Amino acid sequence: MAEERPAALARIQTDSVVEMLRDFYPDLRFEIVAMSTTGDKILDTALSKIGEKSLFTKELENALERNEVDLVVHSLKDLPTSLPPGFTIGAICKRENPLDAVVFHPKNSGKTLSLLPEKSVIGTSSLRRAAQLKKKFPQLEFRDIRGNLNTRLKKLDEKEDFSAIILAAAGLKRMGWENRIGQLLSPEDCLYAVGQGALAVEVRAKDQEILNMVSALHDGETVLCCIAERAFMKRLEGGCSVPVAVNTMLKDGQLYLTGAVYSLDGSDSLKETMQTSVNYPQRNEDGPNDDVQHVGITAKNVPGQAQEAAESLGVELASLLLSKGAKHILSVARQLNDAC
């Protein structure tokens, strides 16, 4: 039984996971249960202001705990880096494009951000996007926009409030709206959110049967990239209310992680890149370390040493930024955001 939030994107994401599970287990029957979360209901406040870390997850975890559902499909970027006791991420599916995308008002079709008139208003619900883009495009104005994808696109198209909005490319692609992407923001323009573009399946940590079942969906490369990103975020104690951004790449057995923190207006920032080898063989070790979690993720079919290396990479990169003053940048950003 899979469960998700009622917005169209959540349904599409859940359907795609159930489809993959059906391919692996054609004899099993899956029932989808739609539920709302606090984050879905509070649409008049910026996400960064609400301050609840489990905004999109609490109600769903309650249903898991009561055995009303057996697995929950999330956008990984909605999941806190520390899950409540008794839960784990049992699968991370192959990542969709993690980059951010610009969708333009029809009258600006064919333009890029740099070609928009001065003082053009850009909509985004993300402090991370706003901080980076304010620095890069100081001639533009950035305003908060909330609501699901459909709502945001409607606000863009039917009113004159926004010249463009910034959204995750992955969500647009999953919704079949790739043709609305007017500009993809490269990591040089805008580093993405931790876990962006990846789907996660949350399960009860002690439910071995379900854990074994969903583990077939793990994509090894995505798992290692996301462990590094989540470890980086956790060490920084980042979240929705501060601008933290990443870019990861796995190439020839080397995992590269770029991480950055920003002040709210992007004027102050720290950015560094580190790498580590994740080229380790898979060992078949049954024992007490069987269900070890790395930043909330259980992935027995991904080499344990590679997961440890990925987690260490995230922690070390965050520690490097902290040694250069990241804590001050983030605490000022947090205070300013609370005061706004």
Short mmCIF file of C-alpha atoms in Angstrom, two decimals:
data_model
loop_
_atom_site.label_atom_id
_atom_site.label_comp_id
_atom_site.label_asym_id
_atom_site.label_seq_id
_atom_site.Cartn_x
_atom_site.Cartn_y
_atom_site.Cartn_z
CA MET A 1 0.00 0.00 0.00
CA ALA A 2 1.52 3.29 -1.04
CA GLU A 3 0.34 6.67 0.14
CA GLU A 4 0.90 10.21 -1.00
CA ARG A 5 -0.28 13.82 -0.95
CA PRO A 6 -3.30 14.65 -3.07
CA ALA A 7 -1.69 17.21 -5.41
CA ALA A 8 -1.36 16.03 -9.01
CA LEU A 9 2.45 15.82 -8.82
CA ALA A 10 2.33 13.71 -5.65
CA ARG A 11 -0.08 11.32 -7.38
CA ILE A 12 2.13 11.05 -10.46
CA GLN A 13 5.20 10.41 -8.27
CA THR A 14 3.40 7.70 -6.30
CA ASP A 15 2.03 6.08 -9.45
CA SER A 16 5.54 5.92 -10.92
CA VAL A 17 6.90 4.18 -7.80
CA VAL A 18 3.98 1.72 -7.71
CA GLU A 19 4.55 1.00 -11.43
CA MET A 20 8.20 0.14 -10.71
CA LEU A 21 7.18 -2.10 -7.81
CA ARG A 22 4.61 -3.87 -10.01
CA ASP A 23 7.35 -4.60 -12.55
CA PHE A 24 9.41 -6.26 -9.81
CA TYR A 25 6.45 -7.93 -8.07
CA PRO A 26 3.68 -8.60 -10.63
CA ASP A 27 1.74 -10.82 -8.19
CA LEU A 28 1.40 -8.15 -5.50
CA ARG A 29 -1.55 -5.76 -5.27
CA PHE A 30 -0.89 -2.13 -4.36
CA GLU A 31 -3.53 0.25 -3.09
CA ILE A 32 -2.90 4.01 -3.14
CA VAL A 33 -4.28 6.17 -0.32
CA ALA A 34 -4.28 9.96 -0.77
CA MET A 35 -3.64 12.18 2.26
CA SER A 36 -3.05 15.89 2.93
CA THR A 37 -0.23 17.30 5.03
CA THR A 38 0.24 20.54 6.97
CA GLY A 39 2.51 21.87 4.21
CA ASP A 40 -0.21 21.30 1.62
CA LYS A 41 -2.79 23.20 3.66
CA ILE A 42 -0.79 26.31 4.62
CA LEU A 43 -0.59 28.10 1.29
CA ASP A 44 -0.55 31.72 2.38
CA THR A 45 2.79 31.63 4.21
CA ALA A 46 6.32 31.20 2.87
CA LEU A 47 7.65 27.71 3.57
CA SER A 48 10.71 29.21 5.23
CA LYS A 49 8.48 31.01 7.76
CA ILE A 50 6.44 28.06 8.98
CA GLY A 51 9.44 26.53 10.72
CA GLU A 52 8.07 22.99 10.99
CA LYS A 53 10.72 20.55 9.80
CA SER A 54 8.25 17.76 9.13
CA LEU A 55 5.86 19.97 7.21
CA PHE A 56 5.13 17.45 4.48
CA THR A 57 5.75 14.24 6.41
CA LYS A 58 4.19 14.15 9.89
CA GLU A 59 0.67 13.01 8.97
CA LEU A 60 2.08 10.43 6.60
CA GLU A 61 4.38 8.99 9.27
CA ASN A 62 1.43 8.79 11.67
CA ALA A 63 -0.36 6.61 9.11
CA LEU A 64 2.77 4.44 8.74
CA GLU A 65 3.05 4.06 12.49
CA ARG A 66 -0.59 2.98 12.79
CA ASN A 67 -0.03 0.40 10.01
CA GLU A 68 -2.67 2.13 7.89
CA VAL A 69 -0.12 2.25 5.06
CA ASP A 70 3.10 0.30 4.48
CA LEU A 71 5.12 2.79 2.49
CA VAL A 72 5.05 6.49 1.72
CA VAL A 73 6.35 8.20 -1.42
CA HIS A 74 8.02 11.57 -0.91
CA SER A 75 10.11 14.07 -2.80
CA LEU A 76 13.40 13.43 -1.01
CA LYS A 77 13.98 17.16 -0.56
CA ASP A 78 10.86 17.28 1.71
CA LEU A 79 12.33 14.73 4.13
CA PRO A 80 14.30 16.03 7.15
CA THR A 81 17.88 14.74 7.46
CA SER A 82 16.92 13.05 10.76
CA LEU A 83 13.81 10.89 10.62
CA PRO A 84 11.76 10.12 13.75
CA PRO A 85 12.71 6.85 15.48
CA GLY A 86 11.11 3.81 13.85
CA PHE A 87 11.22 5.12 10.26
CA THR A 88 13.74 4.85 7.45
CA ILE A 89 14.10 5.69 3.77
CA GLY A 90 13.96 2.21 2.25
CA ALA A 91 14.47 3.28 -1.36
CA ILE A 92 15.73 6.22 -3.40
CA CYS A 93 14.79 5.92 -7.05
CA LYS A 94 16.95 7.05 -9.97
CA ARG A 95 17.15 10.80 -9.86
CA GLU A 96 15.37 12.99 -12.39
CA ASN A 97 17.19 16.15 -13.56
CA PRO A 98 17.99 17.99 -10.27
CA LEU A 99 18.41 21.45 -11.81
CA ASP A 100 16.12 24.45 -11.36
CA ALA A 101 14.13 25.72 -14.33
CA VAL A 102 12.70 29.10 -15.33
CA VAL A 103 9.13 29.22 -16.64
CA PHE A 104 8.34 32.54 -18.32
CA HIS A 105 5.08 34.46 -18.62
CA PRO A 106 3.80 33.91 -22.20
CA LYS A 107 4.71 37.53 -23.10
CA ASN A 108 8.37 36.78 -22.22
CA SER A 109 8.53 33.55 -24.20
CA GLY A 110 11.95 33.01 -25.77
CA LYS A 111 13.78 35.20 -23.25
CA THR A 112 16.26 34.29 -20.52
CA LEU A 113 16.54 35.87 -17.05
CA SER A 114 19.35 38.16 -18.23
CA LEU A 115 17.15 39.49 -21.06
CA LEU A 116 14.17 40.46 -18.87
CA PRO A 117 13.53 44.18 -18.33
CA GLU A 118 14.89 45.75 -15.14
CA LYS A 119 12.66 45.35 -12.05
CA SER A 120 10.92 42.29 -13.56
CA VAL A 121 9.37 40.22 -10.75
CA ILE A 122 10.41 36.56 -10.43
CA GLY A 123 8.38 34.18 -8.26
CA THR A 124 10.02 31.54 -6.06
CA SER A 125 9.14 29.94 -2.74
CA SER A 126 12.79 29.08 -2.07
CA LEU A 127 15.27 31.16 -0.09
CA ARG A 128 18.06 29.14 -1.73
CA ARG A 129 17.00 30.10 -5.27
CA ALA A 130 16.32 33.72 -4.34
CA ALA A 131 19.68 34.17 -2.58
CA GLN A 132 21.69 32.87 -5.53
CA LEU A 133 19.70 34.61 -8.24
CA LYS A 134 19.57 38.00 -6.45
CA LYS A 135 23.37 38.00 -6.53
CA LYS A 136 23.54 36.93 -10.17
CA PHE A 137 20.66 39.10 -11.44
CA PRO A 138 20.59 42.21 -9.18
CA GLN A 139 18.35 44.04 -11.67
CA LEU A 140 15.47 41.60 -11.03
CA GLU A 141 13.06 41.45 -8.07
CA PHE A 142 12.22 38.20 -6.30
CA ARG A 143 8.90 37.55 -4.58
CA ASP A 144 7.42 34.59 -2.76
CA ILE A 145 4.93 32.38 -4.61
CA ARG A 146 3.22 29.39 -2.98
CA GLY A 147 0.84 26.66 -4.09
CA ASN A 148 1.27 23.43 -6.02
CA LEU A 149 2.68 23.41 -9.56
CA ASN A 150 -0.72 23.91 -11.20
CA THR A 151 -1.53 26.87 -8.94
CA ARG A 152 1.82 28.56 -9.53
CA LEU A 153 1.63 28.19 -13.30
CA LYS A 154 -1.91 29.59 -13.22
CA LYS A 155 -0.76 32.59 -11.15
CA LEU A 156 2.01 33.18 -13.70
CA ASP A 157 -0.11 32.82 -16.84
CA GLU A 158 -3.36 34.49 -15.80
CA LYS A 159 -2.01 37.52 -13.97
CA GLU A 160 0.64 40.13 -14.70
CA ASP A 161 2.26 39.82 -11.24
CA PHE A 162 5.24 37.73 -12.34
CA SER A 163 7.51 37.85 -15.39
CA ALA A 164 8.75 34.33 -14.63
CA ILE A 165 8.80 31.72 -11.87
CA ILE A 166 11.53 29.28 -10.80
CA LEU A 167 10.57 25.64 -10.31
CA ALA A 168 12.35 22.29 -10.08
CA ALA A 169 12.84 20.87 -13.58
CA ALA A 170 12.03 17.38 -12.23
CA GLY A 171 8.48 18.31 -11.18
CA LEU A 172 7.74 19.96 -14.52
CA LYS A 173 9.03 16.92 -16.38
CA ARG A 174 7.00 14.49 -14.27
CA MET A 175 3.87 16.55 -14.90
CA GLY A 176 4.52 16.44 -18.65
CA TRP A 177 5.17 20.19 -18.80
CA GLU A 178 8.75 20.08 -20.00
CA ASN A 179 7.77 22.35 -22.90
CA ARG A 180 7.19 25.18 -20.38
CA ILE A 181 10.87 25.20 -19.39
CA GLY A 182 12.28 28.38 -20.93
CA GLN A 183 15.71 28.15 -19.30
CA LEU A 184 17.52 25.48 -17.31
CA LEU A 185 19.72 26.99 -14.59
CA SER A 186 23.17 25.40 -14.62
CA PRO A 187 24.95 24.76 -11.29
CA GLU A 188 27.05 27.87 -12.11
CA ASP A 189 23.82 29.91 -12.05
CA CYS A 190 22.03 28.15 -9.23
CA LEU A 191 23.08 25.17 -7.12
CA TYR A 192 20.12 22.93 -6.33
CA ALA A 193 18.45 21.76 -3.11
CA VAL A 194 19.59 18.72 -1.16
CA GLY A 195 17.82 15.67 -2.62
CA GLN A 196 16.14 17.66 -5.43
CA GLY A 197 14.82 15.50 -8.27
CA ALA A 198 14.92 12.23 -6.28
CA LEU A 199 11.93 10.24 -5.00
CA ALA A 200 12.18 8.49 -1.64
CA VAL A 201 10.12 5.64 -0.22
CA GLU A 202 9.74 5.84 3.55
CA VAL A 203 8.91 2.66 5.50
CA ARG A 204 8.86 1.32 9.06
CA ALA A 205 12.49 0.62 9.98
CA LYS A 206 11.69 -2.76 11.58
CA ASP A 207 9.41 -4.02 8.78
CA GLN A 208 11.98 -6.30 7.15
CA GLU A 209 9.57 -7.67 4.55
CA ILE A 210 8.60 -4.24 3.19
CA LEU A 211 12.20 -2.98 3.51
CA ASN A 212 13.47 -5.89 1.41
CA MET A 213 10.71 -5.37 -1.14
CA VAL A 214 11.30 -1.64 -1.74
CA SER A 215 15.11 -1.95 -1.71
CA ALA A 216 14.85 -3.22 -5.31
CA LEU A 217 14.10 0.40 -6.29
CA HIS A 218 17.41 1.82 -4.99
CA ASP A 219 19.58 3.53 -7.60
CA GLY A 220 23.16 3.23 -6.34
CA GLU A 221 24.49 6.46 -7.84
CA THR A 222 21.52 8.51 -6.58
CA VAL A 223 21.83 6.94 -3.11
CA LEU A 224 25.50 7.95 -2.76
CA CYS A 225 24.94 11.48 -4.08
CA CYS A 226 21.98 12.01 -1.75
CA ILE A 227 23.75 10.57 1.31
CA ALA A 228 26.58 13.10 0.76
CA GLU A 229 24.10 15.96 0.27
CA ARG A 230 21.99 15.06 3.32
CA ALA A 231 25.10 14.63 5.51
CA PHE A 232 26.27 18.08 4.40
CA MET A 233 22.88 19.62 5.27
CA LYS A 234 22.65 17.78 8.60
CA ARG A 235 26.11 18.92 9.73
CA LEU A 236 25.19 22.52 8.84
CA GLU A 237 21.79 22.16 10.57
CA GLY A 238 20.25 23.60 7.43
CA GLY A 239 16.61 23.40 6.33
CA CYS A 240 13.87 25.37 4.58
CA SER A 241 14.63 28.48 6.62
CA VAL A 242 18.23 28.95 5.42
CA PRO A 243 19.82 29.06 1.95
CA VAL A 244 21.91 25.86 1.61
CA ALA A 245 22.67 24.46 -1.86
CA VAL A 246 24.58 21.58 -3.47
CA ASN A 247 25.75 19.96 -6.67
CA THR A 248 26.97 16.35 -6.81
CA MET A 249 28.53 14.19 -9.49
CA LEU A 250 29.75 10.60 -9.54
CA LYS A 251 32.40 9.93 -12.16
CA ASP A 252 34.93 7.09 -12.48
CA GLY A 253 34.39 5.96 -8.89
CA GLN A 254 34.91 9.49 -7.51
CA LEU A 255 32.09 11.35 -5.80
CA TYR A 256 32.31 15.15 -6.15
CA LEU A 257 30.26 17.36 -3.84
CA THR A 258 29.97 21.14 -4.14
CA GLY A 259 28.19 22.80 -1.24
CA ALA A 260 27.36 26.40 -0.47
CA VAL A 261 25.63 28.63 2.08
CA TYR A 262 24.26 32.11 1.37
CA SER A 263 22.99 35.18 3.14
CA LEU A 264 19.34 35.96 2.27
CA ASP A 265 20.31 38.56 -0.33
CA GLY A 266 23.18 36.44 -1.70
CA SER A 267 25.79 39.12 -0.92
CA ASP A 268 27.61 36.85 1.56
CA SER A 269 28.38 33.27 0.59
CA LEU A 270 30.76 30.37 1.03
CA LYS A 271 31.21 27.65 -1.57
CA GLU A 272 33.65 24.73 -1.71
CA THR A 273 34.06 21.41 -3.54
CA MET A 274 35.50 18.15 -2.21
CA GLN A 275 35.75 14.63 -3.57
CA THR A 276 36.21 11.07 -2.32
CA SER A 277 36.50 7.58 -3.76
CA VAL A 278 33.32 5.47 -3.50
CA ASN A 279 34.78 2.59 -5.51
CA TYR A 280 34.11 -0.27 -3.08
CA PRO A 281 32.87 -3.81 -3.73
CA GLN A 282 29.56 -5.03 -2.34
CA ARG A 283 30.08 -7.35 0.61
CA ASN A 284 27.50 -9.88 1.71
CA GLU A 285 27.66 -9.43 5.45
CA ASP A 286 24.71 -10.57 7.49
CA GLY A 287 24.99 -9.32 10.98
CA PRO A 288 24.29 -6.53 13.43
CA ASN A 289 25.23 -3.83 10.90
CA ASP A 290 22.65 -5.13 8.48
CA ASP A 291 20.24 -2.26 8.88
CA VAL A 292 22.65 0.59 9.46
CA GLN A 293 21.20 3.94 8.39
CA HIS A 294 23.09 6.78 6.76
CA VAL A 295 21.28 10.11 7.28
CA GLY A 296 17.98 8.23 7.43
CA ILE A 297 18.66 5.94 4.45
CA THR A 298 18.83 2.13 4.60
CA ALA A 299 20.45 0.71 1.45
CA LYS A 300 21.78 -2.81 1.96
CA ASN A 301 22.31 -3.32 -1.76
CA VAL A 302 24.75 -0.38 -2.01
CA PRO A 303 28.30 -1.09 -0.67
CA GLY A 304 28.46 -0.03 2.99
CA GLN A 305 31.97 1.44 2.68
CA ALA A 306 30.81 3.60 -0.24
CA GLN A 307 27.89 4.90 1.85
CA GLU A 308 30.25 5.68 4.74
CA ALA A 309 32.62 7.53 2.37
CA ALA A 310 29.70 9.55 0.93
CA GLU A 311 28.47 10.49 4.41
CA SER A 312 31.99 11.48 5.53
CA LEU A 313 32.37 13.64 2.40
CA GLY A 314 29.21 15.61 3.29
CA VAL A 315 30.28 16.05 6.91
CA GLU A 316 33.83 17.12 5.96
CA LEU A 317 32.64 19.65 3.39
CA ALA A 318 30.20 21.16 5.89
CA SER A 319 32.95 21.27 8.53
CA LEU A 320 35.20 23.12 6.07
CA LEU A 321 32.47 25.73 5.44
CA LEU A 322 31.81 26.02 9.19
CA SER A 323 35.52 26.65 9.79
CA LYS A 324 35.29 29.53 7.29
CA GLY A 325 32.30 31.18 8.96
CA ALA A 326 29.21 29.38 7.61
CA LYS A 327 27.57 29.31 11.04
CA HIS A 328 27.47 33.10 11.18
CA ILE A 329 26.03 33.42 7.65
CA LEU A 330 23.31 30.87 8.41
CA SER A 331 22.38 32.22 11.84
CA VAL A 332 22.02 35.76 10.43
CA ALA A 333 19.91 34.38 7.57
CA ARG A 334 17.73 32.49 10.06
CA GLN A 335 17.23 35.58 12.27
CA LEU A 336 16.45 37.84 9.31
CA ASN A 337 14.02 35.34 7.88
CA ASP A 338 12.23 35.05 11.26
CA ALA A 339 12.04 38.83 11.56
CA CYS A 340 10.72 39.48 8.04
#
